[in-house]
Amino acid sequence: MPLTGIEIFKLLPKTNCKECGVPTCLAFAMNLAAGKAELNACPYISEEAKAKLSEASAPPIIPVTIGVGDRASKVGGETVMFRHEKRFENPPAFAILISDSMKEPEIDARLKKFGELQYERVGLTLRPELVAIKDDSGEAAKFEALVSKVKQKSDCGIILMSSNPDILATGLKACADRKPLIYAVTEDNLDSVANLAKENSCPVAVKASNLEELAQLSTKLTEAGVKDIVLDSGSRVLRQAFEDQVIIRSAALNKKFRPLGFPTIVFPCEMTDDPMKEAVIASTFVAKYGGIIVLSDFQGESLFPLLVERMNIYTDPQRPLATTEGIYEIGGPDENSPVLITSNFSLTYFIVSGEIENSKVPSWLLVKDTEGLSVMTAWAAGKFVADAIAPFVKKCSIGDKVKHHKLVIPGYAAAESGGLEEELPDWEIQVGPRDGAHIPAYLKAWKR
Ligand code: SF4
Protein backbone atom coordinates (compact mmCIF):
# COMPACT_ATOMS: atom_id res chain seq x y z
CA MET A 1 0.00 0.00 0.00
CA PRO A 2 1.32 3.47 -0.83
CA LEU A 3 2.14 5.69 2.15
CA THR A 4 0.05 8.75 2.97
CA GLY A 5 1.55 12.24 2.91
CA ILE A 6 1.76 12.31 6.72
CA GLU A 7 3.50 8.91 6.83
CA ILE A 8 6.02 10.14 4.29
CA PHE A 9 6.49 13.38 6.23
CA LYS A 10 7.53 11.42 9.31
CA LEU A 11 10.47 9.98 7.33
CA LEU A 12 11.73 13.33 5.99
CA PRO A 13 14.45 15.47 7.67
CA LYS A 14 11.90 18.21 8.63
CA THR A 15 14.39 21.06 8.20
CA ASN A 16 12.26 22.95 5.66
CA CYS A 17 15.43 23.89 3.78
CA LYS A 18 13.46 24.39 0.51
CA GLU A 19 16.15 22.73 -1.65
CA CYS A 20 13.55 20.40 -3.15
CA GLY A 21 11.77 23.40 -4.66
CA VAL A 22 8.83 23.62 -2.22
CA PRO A 23 8.73 25.65 1.01
CA THR A 24 8.34 22.81 3.53
CA CYS A 25 9.02 19.13 4.04
CA LEU A 26 5.28 18.65 4.51
CA ALA A 27 4.53 20.12 1.09
CA PHE A 28 7.21 17.86 -0.42
CA ALA A 29 5.67 14.84 1.35
CA MET A 30 2.23 15.69 -0.05
CA ASN A 31 3.69 16.02 -3.55
CA LEU A 32 5.47 12.68 -3.20
CA ALA A 33 2.27 11.00 -2.08
CA ALA A 34 0.44 12.47 -5.06
CA GLY A 35 3.17 11.33 -7.46
CA LYS A 36 4.02 14.93 -8.33
CA ALA A 37 7.59 14.94 -7.00
CA GLU A 38 10.63 12.68 -7.21
CA LEU A 39 12.36 11.34 -4.15
CA ASN A 40 15.83 12.37 -5.29
CA ALA A 41 14.75 16.04 -5.25
CA CYS A 42 15.54 15.99 -1.51
CA PRO A 43 19.29 15.49 -1.00
CA TYR A 44 19.00 14.87 2.75
CA ILE A 45 16.84 11.73 2.99
CA SER A 46 18.61 8.87 4.76
CA GLU A 47 19.19 5.57 2.97
CA GLU A 48 16.86 3.87 5.42
CA ALA A 49 14.07 6.33 4.71
CA LYS A 50 14.75 6.05 0.97
CA ALA A 51 14.18 2.32 1.07
CA LYS A 52 10.88 2.82 2.88
CA LEU A 53 9.80 5.58 0.55
CA SER A 54 10.69 3.94 -2.73
CA GLU A 55 7.24 2.44 -3.10
CA ALA A 56 5.49 5.71 -2.26
CA SER A 57 7.71 7.78 -4.51
CA ALA A 58 7.45 5.56 -7.60
CA PRO A 59 5.42 7.32 -10.28
CA PRO A 60 1.82 6.07 -10.33
CA ILE A 61 2.36 4.97 -13.93
CA ILE A 62 5.86 3.53 -14.34
CA PRO A 63 7.80 5.00 -17.28
CA VAL A 64 9.05 2.35 -19.71
CA THR A 65 11.78 2.87 -22.31
CA ILE A 66 11.88 0.91 -25.57
CA GLY A 67 14.99 1.09 -27.71
CA VAL A 68 18.34 2.75 -27.10
CA GLY A 69 20.16 5.99 -27.84
CA ASP A 70 18.55 8.86 -29.72
CA ARG A 71 15.72 6.63 -30.97
CA ALA A 72 14.70 5.35 -27.55
CA SER A 73 11.01 5.91 -26.78
CA LYS A 74 9.86 6.56 -23.24
CA VAL A 75 6.18 5.94 -22.57
CA GLY A 76 4.13 6.10 -19.37
CA GLY A 77 5.26 8.18 -16.40
CA GLU A 78 1.98 10.12 -16.44
CA THR A 79 0.77 11.84 -13.28
CA VAL A 80 -2.54 13.44 -14.27
CA MET A 81 -5.84 12.43 -15.86
CA PHE A 82 -6.23 15.71 -17.74
CA ARG A 83 -3.65 17.82 -19.50
CA HIS A 84 -4.87 21.07 -17.94
CA GLU A 85 -4.12 19.75 -14.43
CA LYS A 86 -0.38 19.88 -15.16
CA ARG A 87 0.82 18.32 -18.42
CA PHE A 88 1.15 14.94 -20.09
CA GLU A 89 4.71 13.70 -19.82
CA ASN A 90 5.61 11.17 -22.51
CA PRO A 91 3.88 11.11 -25.88
CA PRO A 92 2.57 7.78 -27.17
CA ALA A 93 4.89 6.01 -29.60
CA PHE A 94 3.55 5.12 -33.05
CA ALA A 95 4.48 1.70 -34.42
CA ILE A 96 4.08 0.25 -37.92
CA LEU A 97 3.18 -3.42 -38.14
CA ILE A 98 5.30 -5.72 -40.31
CA SER A 99 4.53 -9.42 -40.49
CA ASP A 100 7.00 -12.16 -41.34
CA SER A 101 4.41 -13.61 -43.71
CA MET A 102 4.46 -10.49 -45.91
CA LYS A 103 6.20 -10.55 -49.27
CA GLU A 104 9.61 -8.85 -49.48
CA PRO A 105 8.41 -5.90 -51.63
CA GLU A 106 5.69 -5.12 -49.09
CA ILE A 107 8.16 -5.29 -46.21
CA ASP A 108 10.59 -3.04 -48.08
CA ALA A 109 7.82 -0.55 -48.91
CA ARG A 110 6.74 -0.32 -45.26
CA LEU A 111 10.28 0.13 -44.03
CA LYS A 112 10.84 2.81 -46.66
CA LYS A 113 7.73 4.70 -45.54
CA PHE A 114 8.74 4.33 -41.92
CA GLY A 115 12.06 6.00 -42.69
CA GLU A 116 10.75 8.68 -45.03
CA LEU A 117 7.57 9.88 -43.35
CA GLN A 118 8.91 12.55 -41.03
CA TYR A 119 8.08 16.22 -40.85
CA GLU A 120 9.62 19.44 -39.56
CA ARG A 121 7.18 21.57 -37.61
CA VAL A 122 7.85 24.47 -35.21
CA GLY A 123 11.47 23.38 -34.96
CA LEU A 124 10.67 19.77 -34.09
CA THR A 125 11.03 16.60 -36.12
CA LEU A 126 7.79 14.65 -36.04
CA ARG A 127 8.10 10.98 -36.88
CA PRO A 128 6.97 7.51 -35.86
CA GLU A 129 9.16 5.58 -33.44
CA LEU A 130 8.67 1.83 -33.52
CA VAL A 131 8.47 -1.15 -35.87
CA ALA A 132 6.29 -3.99 -34.58
CA ILE A 133 7.54 -7.27 -36.06
CA LYS A 134 4.89 -9.97 -35.92
CA ASP A 135 5.38 -13.71 -36.11
CA ASP A 136 2.58 -14.98 -38.37
CA SER A 137 4.57 -17.70 -40.08
CA GLY A 138 5.37 -19.72 -36.96
CA GLU A 139 8.91 -20.14 -38.34
CA ALA A 140 11.70 -18.94 -36.09
CA ALA A 141 14.19 -18.56 -38.96
CA LYS A 142 11.79 -16.35 -40.94
CA PHE A 143 11.08 -14.20 -37.90
CA GLU A 144 14.77 -13.82 -37.10
CA ALA A 145 15.55 -12.86 -40.71
CA LEU A 146 12.92 -10.11 -40.60
CA VAL A 147 14.18 -8.83 -37.25
CA SER A 148 17.73 -8.67 -38.64
CA LYS A 149 16.50 -6.84 -41.73
CA VAL A 150 14.61 -4.22 -39.71
CA LYS A 151 17.59 -3.75 -37.44
CA GLN A 152 19.92 -3.31 -40.37
CA LYS A 153 17.69 -0.82 -42.19
CA SER A 154 16.72 1.39 -39.24
CA ASP A 155 17.95 2.42 -35.81
CA CYS A 156 14.32 2.49 -34.59
CA GLY A 157 12.87 0.83 -31.52
CA ILE A 158 11.44 -2.66 -32.07
CA ILE A 159 8.46 -4.65 -30.78
CA LEU A 160 8.81 -8.42 -31.08
CA MET A 161 5.37 -10.00 -31.40
CA SER A 162 4.78 -13.71 -30.91
CA SER A 163 2.97 -15.96 -28.49
CA ASN A 164 5.71 -18.57 -28.83
CA PRO A 165 8.58 -18.04 -26.34
CA ASP A 166 11.03 -19.94 -28.56
CA ILE A 167 10.34 -17.65 -31.50
CA LEU A 168 10.61 -14.59 -29.26
CA ALA A 169 13.96 -15.91 -28.00
CA THR A 170 15.20 -16.28 -31.57
CA GLY A 171 14.13 -12.74 -32.41
CA LEU A 172 15.76 -11.46 -29.26
CA LYS A 173 19.08 -13.03 -30.24
CA ALA A 174 19.07 -10.76 -33.29
CA CYS A 175 18.16 -7.52 -31.52
CA ALA A 176 18.54 -7.76 -27.73
CA ASP A 177 21.03 -4.86 -27.84
CA ARG A 178 18.16 -2.64 -29.09
CA LYS A 179 16.16 -3.36 -25.91
CA PRO A 180 12.98 -4.26 -27.81
CA LEU A 181 9.55 -4.58 -26.24
CA ILE A 182 8.69 -8.28 -25.96
CA TYR A 183 5.02 -8.88 -26.80
CA ALA A 184 3.43 -10.65 -25.07
CA VAL A 185 3.22 -12.44 -21.78
CA THR A 186 -0.02 -14.40 -21.43
CA GLU A 187 -1.36 -16.83 -18.84
CA ASP A 188 0.15 -19.71 -20.86
CA ASN A 189 3.71 -18.48 -21.31
CA LEU A 190 4.27 -16.20 -18.31
CA ASP A 191 7.30 -17.90 -16.78
CA SER A 192 9.28 -18.43 -19.97
CA VAL A 193 8.63 -14.94 -21.43
CA ALA A 194 9.28 -13.29 -18.05
CA ASN A 195 12.64 -15.08 -17.97
CA LEU A 196 13.44 -13.82 -21.47
CA ALA A 197 12.69 -10.26 -20.33
CA LYS A 198 14.86 -10.58 -17.23
CA GLU A 199 17.78 -12.29 -18.98
CA ASN A 200 17.86 -9.62 -21.69
CA SER A 201 16.82 -6.63 -19.51
CA CYS A 202 14.01 -5.83 -21.94
CA PRO A 203 10.54 -4.41 -21.30
CA VAL A 204 7.67 -6.82 -21.75
CA ALA A 205 4.00 -6.42 -22.67
CA VAL A 206 1.35 -8.44 -20.91
CA LYS A 207 -1.87 -9.40 -22.69
CA ALA A 208 -5.08 -10.50 -21.02
CA SER A 209 -8.71 -10.84 -21.99
CA ASN A 210 -10.02 -8.46 -19.32
CA LEU A 211 -8.73 -5.98 -16.76
CA GLU A 212 -9.00 -8.34 -13.80
CA GLU A 213 -6.82 -10.92 -15.52
CA LEU A 214 -4.48 -8.14 -16.65
CA ALA A 215 -3.95 -7.00 -13.06
CA GLN A 216 -3.30 -10.59 -11.94
CA LEU A 217 -0.73 -11.18 -14.68
CA SER A 218 1.10 -7.90 -14.08
CA THR A 219 1.24 -8.71 -10.36
CA LYS A 220 2.78 -12.12 -11.13
CA LEU A 221 5.29 -10.45 -13.44
CA THR A 222 6.24 -7.89 -10.80
CA GLU A 223 6.65 -10.65 -8.23
CA ALA A 224 8.87 -12.48 -10.72
CA GLY A 225 11.15 -9.44 -10.77
CA VAL A 226 10.03 -7.81 -14.04
CA LYS A 227 9.73 -4.06 -13.60
CA ASP A 228 9.21 -2.64 -17.11
CA ILE A 229 5.72 -3.73 -18.12
CA VAL A 230 3.30 -2.56 -20.81
CA LEU A 231 -0.40 -3.44 -20.56
CA ASP A 232 -2.66 -4.82 -23.31
CA SER A 233 -6.22 -5.19 -22.08
CA GLY A 234 -6.93 -7.48 -25.03
CA SER A 235 -9.93 -5.59 -26.36
CA ARG A 236 -10.06 -4.98 -30.11
CA VAL A 237 -13.39 -3.13 -30.13
CA LEU A 238 -13.05 0.64 -29.93
CA ARG A 239 -15.65 1.23 -27.25
CA GLN A 240 -14.30 -1.44 -24.90
CA ALA A 241 -10.66 -0.57 -25.59
CA PHE A 242 -11.35 3.11 -24.90
CA GLU A 243 -13.15 2.27 -21.66
CA ASP A 244 -10.21 0.07 -20.64
CA GLN A 245 -7.75 2.93 -21.21
CA VAL A 246 -9.75 5.28 -19.00
CA ILE A 247 -10.18 2.67 -16.24
CA ILE A 248 -6.48 1.76 -16.30
CA ARG A 249 -5.41 5.42 -16.07
CA SER A 250 -7.94 6.20 -13.37
CA ALA A 251 -7.09 3.10 -11.30
CA ALA A 252 -3.39 3.93 -11.41
CA LEU A 253 -3.72 7.64 -10.62
CA ASN A 254 -6.81 7.96 -8.47
CA LYS A 255 -6.74 4.62 -6.63
CA LYS A 256 -2.94 4.16 -6.70
CA PHE A 257 -3.61 0.60 -7.91
CA ARG A 258 -0.09 -0.59 -8.70
CA PRO A 259 -0.99 -3.64 -10.88
CA LEU A 260 -2.40 -1.23 -13.50
CA GLY A 261 0.27 1.46 -13.00
CA PHE A 262 1.98 0.86 -16.35
CA PRO A 263 1.75 2.34 -19.86
CA THR A 264 -0.56 0.63 -22.33
CA ILE A 265 -0.33 -0.68 -25.88
CA VAL A 266 -3.31 -0.43 -28.26
CA PHE A 267 -3.93 -1.92 -31.70
CA PRO A 268 -6.07 0.25 -34.00
CA CYS A 269 -4.66 -2.02 -36.75
CA GLU A 270 -6.79 -4.86 -35.39
CA MET A 271 -9.96 -2.81 -34.89
CA THR A 272 -10.87 -2.07 -38.51
CA ASP A 273 -9.87 -2.74 -42.12
CA ASP A 274 -10.56 0.84 -43.19
CA PRO A 275 -7.33 2.91 -43.12
CA MET A 276 -9.15 6.19 -42.42
CA LYS A 277 -11.19 4.66 -39.61
CA GLU A 278 -7.98 3.24 -38.22
CA ALA A 279 -6.44 6.73 -38.14
CA VAL A 280 -9.52 8.10 -36.37
CA ILE A 281 -9.34 5.30 -33.79
CA ALA A 282 -5.63 5.99 -33.31
CA SER A 283 -6.39 9.68 -32.75
CA THR A 284 -8.74 8.66 -29.91
CA PHE A 285 -5.91 6.83 -28.18
CA VAL A 286 -3.50 9.73 -28.68
CA ALA A 287 -5.89 11.79 -26.57
CA LYS A 288 -6.80 9.02 -24.09
CA TYR A 289 -4.49 7.24 -23.04
CA GLY A 290 -2.52 4.99 -25.38
CA GLY A 291 1.16 4.45 -24.56
CA ILE A 292 2.07 2.64 -27.78
CA ILE A 293 -0.24 2.80 -30.81
CA VAL A 294 0.26 0.10 -33.43
CA LEU A 295 -0.91 0.93 -36.96
CA SER A 296 -1.24 -1.47 -39.89
CA ASP A 297 0.56 0.86 -42.29
CA PHE A 298 1.60 4.49 -42.60
CA GLN A 299 0.13 6.95 -45.09
CA GLY A 300 1.25 10.57 -45.06
CA GLU A 301 -2.32 11.87 -45.07
CA SER A 302 -3.20 10.01 -41.87
CA LEU A 303 0.16 9.86 -40.11
CA PHE A 304 0.87 13.60 -40.32
CA PRO A 305 -2.37 14.67 -38.56
CA LEU A 306 -1.73 12.06 -35.88
CA LEU A 307 1.79 13.37 -35.31
CA VAL A 308 0.50 16.96 -35.09
CA GLU A 309 -2.30 15.93 -32.73
CA ARG A 310 0.24 14.19 -30.52
CA MET A 311 2.53 17.22 -30.54
CA ASN A 312 -0.32 19.54 -29.57
CA ILE A 313 -1.58 17.35 -26.74
CA TYR A 314 1.86 16.64 -25.32
CA THR A 315 3.15 20.21 -25.22
CA ASP A 316 3.20 21.74 -21.76
CA PRO A 317 0.13 24.02 -21.53
CA GLN A 318 1.98 26.17 -19.00
CA ARG A 319 4.91 26.83 -21.35
CA PRO A 320 4.36 28.11 -24.88
CA LEU A 321 6.67 26.70 -27.54
CA ALA A 322 9.51 29.18 -27.88
CA THR A 323 12.42 29.78 -30.24
CA THR A 324 15.84 30.83 -28.95
CA GLU A 325 16.49 34.57 -28.93
CA GLY A 326 19.06 35.70 -31.47
CA ILE A 327 19.84 36.71 -35.05
CA TYR A 328 18.62 34.31 -37.73
CA GLU A 329 20.08 34.46 -41.24
CA ILE A 330 17.57 33.61 -43.94
CA GLY A 331 18.73 33.10 -47.52
CA GLY A 332 22.32 34.28 -46.96
CA PRO A 333 21.85 37.98 -46.10
CA ASP A 334 24.59 40.58 -46.45
CA GLU A 335 25.21 44.14 -45.25
CA ASN A 336 22.48 45.49 -47.53
CA SER A 337 19.76 43.03 -46.55
CA PRO A 338 16.66 44.05 -44.60
CA VAL A 339 16.50 43.52 -40.84
CA LEU A 340 13.17 42.39 -39.36
CA ILE A 341 12.29 41.69 -35.76
CA THR A 342 9.64 39.42 -34.25
CA SER A 343 8.76 37.60 -31.02
CA ASN A 344 9.99 34.14 -30.04
CA PHE A 345 6.62 32.34 -30.03
CA SER A 346 7.57 29.34 -32.17
CA LEU A 347 4.56 29.56 -34.44
CA THR A 348 5.21 33.26 -35.08
CA TYR A 349 8.87 32.55 -35.82
CA PHE A 350 8.08 29.76 -38.27
CA ILE A 351 5.40 31.77 -40.07
CA VAL A 352 7.60 34.86 -40.37
CA SER A 353 10.76 32.94 -41.36
CA GLY A 354 8.70 30.88 -43.84
CA GLU A 355 7.30 34.00 -45.49
CA ILE A 356 10.76 35.58 -45.65
CA GLU A 357 12.00 32.43 -47.38
CA ASN A 358 9.04 32.61 -49.77
CA SER A 359 9.99 36.19 -50.66
CA LYS A 360 13.44 35.02 -51.86
CA VAL A 361 14.83 38.25 -50.37
CA PRO A 362 17.82 37.36 -48.15
CA SER A 363 17.12 38.91 -44.74
CA TRP A 364 18.21 39.14 -41.13
CA LEU A 365 15.52 38.11 -38.68
CA LEU A 366 15.92 39.19 -35.07
CA VAL A 367 14.01 36.99 -32.63
CA LYS A 368 13.36 38.72 -29.32
CA ASP A 369 12.71 36.59 -26.23
CA THR A 370 9.11 37.30 -25.24
CA GLU A 371 8.76 34.16 -23.11
CA GLY A 372 7.04 32.40 -25.99
CA LEU A 373 4.29 34.99 -26.45
CA SER A 374 3.09 36.09 -29.87
CA VAL A 375 3.73 39.68 -31.00
CA MET A 376 0.38 41.12 -29.97
CA THR A 377 0.23 39.30 -26.64
CA ALA A 378 3.85 40.18 -25.87
CA TRP A 379 3.20 43.82 -26.76
CA ALA A 380 0.14 43.91 -24.48
CA ALA A 381 2.21 42.25 -21.71
CA GLY A 382 5.01 44.83 -22.04
CA LYS A 383 7.50 42.27 -23.36
CA PHE A 384 7.65 43.53 -26.95
CA VAL A 385 7.87 47.28 -26.36
CA ALA A 386 10.55 49.87 -27.11
CA ASP A 387 12.19 49.53 -23.67
CA ALA A 388 12.62 45.79 -24.16
CA ILE A 389 13.39 45.71 -27.90
CA ALA A 390 16.06 48.46 -27.96
CA PRO A 391 18.50 46.81 -25.47
CA PHE A 392 18.21 43.55 -27.42
CA VAL A 393 18.94 45.27 -30.76
CA LYS A 394 22.03 46.90 -29.25
CA LYS A 395 23.22 43.75 -27.46
CA CYS A 396 22.86 41.41 -30.44
CA SER A 397 25.16 43.65 -32.55
CA ILE A 398 23.06 43.49 -35.69
CA GLY A 399 24.26 47.06 -36.30
CA ASP A 400 27.74 45.66 -37.11
CA LYS A 401 26.33 43.38 -39.79
CA VAL A 402 24.43 45.93 -41.91
CA LYS A 403 25.22 49.33 -43.37
CA HIS A 404 21.72 50.75 -43.47
CA HIS A 405 20.41 50.65 -39.86
CA LYS A 406 16.77 50.25 -40.82
CA LEU A 407 14.67 48.00 -38.57
CA VAL A 408 11.36 46.55 -39.72
CA ILE A 409 8.99 45.96 -36.80
CA PRO A 410 5.73 43.95 -37.02
CA GLY A 411 2.63 45.94 -37.95
CA TYR A 412 0.99 44.91 -34.67
CA ALA A 413 3.76 46.72 -32.77
CA ALA A 414 3.44 49.94 -34.81
CA ALA A 415 2.72 51.91 -31.63
CA GLU A 416 6.33 51.28 -30.54
CA SER A 417 7.93 52.97 -33.55
CA GLY A 418 8.18 56.38 -31.85
CA GLY A 419 9.63 54.92 -28.65
CA LEU A 420 12.12 52.87 -30.62
CA GLU A 421 13.35 55.88 -32.58
CA GLU A 422 14.06 57.56 -29.26
CA GLU A 423 15.78 54.48 -27.80
CA LEU A 424 17.70 53.70 -31.01
CA PRO A 425 18.57 57.16 -32.40
CA ASP A 426 20.89 55.80 -35.11
CA TRP A 427 18.19 53.46 -36.48
CA GLU A 428 15.27 54.19 -38.79
CA ILE A 429 12.20 52.28 -37.64
CA GLN A 430 9.96 50.94 -40.40
CA VAL A 431 6.55 49.41 -39.76
CA GLY A 432 6.11 46.12 -41.61
CA PRO A 433 2.93 44.20 -42.40
CA ARG A 434 0.54 42.96 -39.72
CA ASP A 435 -0.07 39.73 -41.53
CA GLY A 436 2.78 37.33 -42.28
CA ALA A 437 1.27 36.57 -45.70
CA HIS A 438 2.08 40.14 -46.80
CA ILE A 439 5.78 39.87 -45.93
CA PRO A 440 6.94 38.63 -49.39
CA ALA A 441 5.37 41.61 -51.20
CA TYR A 442 6.71 44.00 -48.56
CA LEU A 443 10.27 42.66 -48.81
CA LYS A 444 10.26 42.65 -52.61
CA ALA A 445 9.41 46.38 -52.50
CA TRP A 446 11.84 47.13 -49.63
CA LYS A 447 14.70 49.47 -50.51
CA ARG A 448 17.83 50.02 -48.51
FE1 SF4 B 1 12.62 19.04 3.54
FE2 SF4 B 1 14.32 17.70 1.95
FE3 SF4 B 1 12.71 19.56 0.91
FE4 SF4 B 1 14.72 20.28 2.51
S1 SF4 B 1 14.91 19.31 0.50
S2 SF4 B 1 12.58 21.03 2.54
S3 SF4 B 1 14.77 18.60 3.94
S4 SF4 B 1 12.09 17.66 1.87
Short mmCIF file of C-alpha atoms and ligand atoms in Angstrom, two decimals, residues 12-25 28 41-45, ligand 1:
data_model
loop_
_atom_site.label_atom_id
_atom_site.label_comp_id
_atom_site.label_asym_id
_atom_site.label_seq_id
_atom_site.Cartn_x
_atom_site.Cartn_y
_atom_site.Cartn_z
CA LEU A 12 11.73 13.33 5.99
CA PRO A 13 14.45 15.47 7.67
CA LYS A 14 11.90 18.21 8.63
CA THR A 15 14.39 21.06 8.20
CA ASN A 16 12.26 22.95 5.66
CA CYS A 17 15.43 23.89 3.78
CA LYS A 18 13.46 24.39 0.51
CA GLU A 19 16.15 22.73 -1.65
CA CYS A 20 13.55 20.40 -3.15
CA GLY A 21 11.77 23.40 -4.66
CA VAL A 22 8.83 23.62 -2.22
CA PRO A 23 8.73 25.65 1.01
CA THR A 24 8.34 22.81 3.53
CA CYS A 25 9.02 19.13 4.04
CA PHE A 28 7.21 17.86 -0.42
CA ALA A 41 14.75 16.04 -5.25
CA CYS A 42 15.54 15.99 -1.51
CA PRO A 43 19.29 15.49 -1.00
CA TYR A 44 19.00 14.87 2.75
CA ILE A 45 16.84 11.73 2.99
FE1 SF4 B 1 12.62 19.04 3.54
FE2 SF4 B 1 14.32 17.70 1.95
FE3 SF4 B 1 12.71 19.56 0.91
FE4 SF4 B 1 14.72 20.28 2.51
S1 SF4 B 1 14.91 19.31 0.50
S2 SF4 B 1 12.58 21.03 2.54
S3 SF4 B 1 14.77 18.60 3.94
S4 SF4 B 1 12.09 17.66 1.87
#
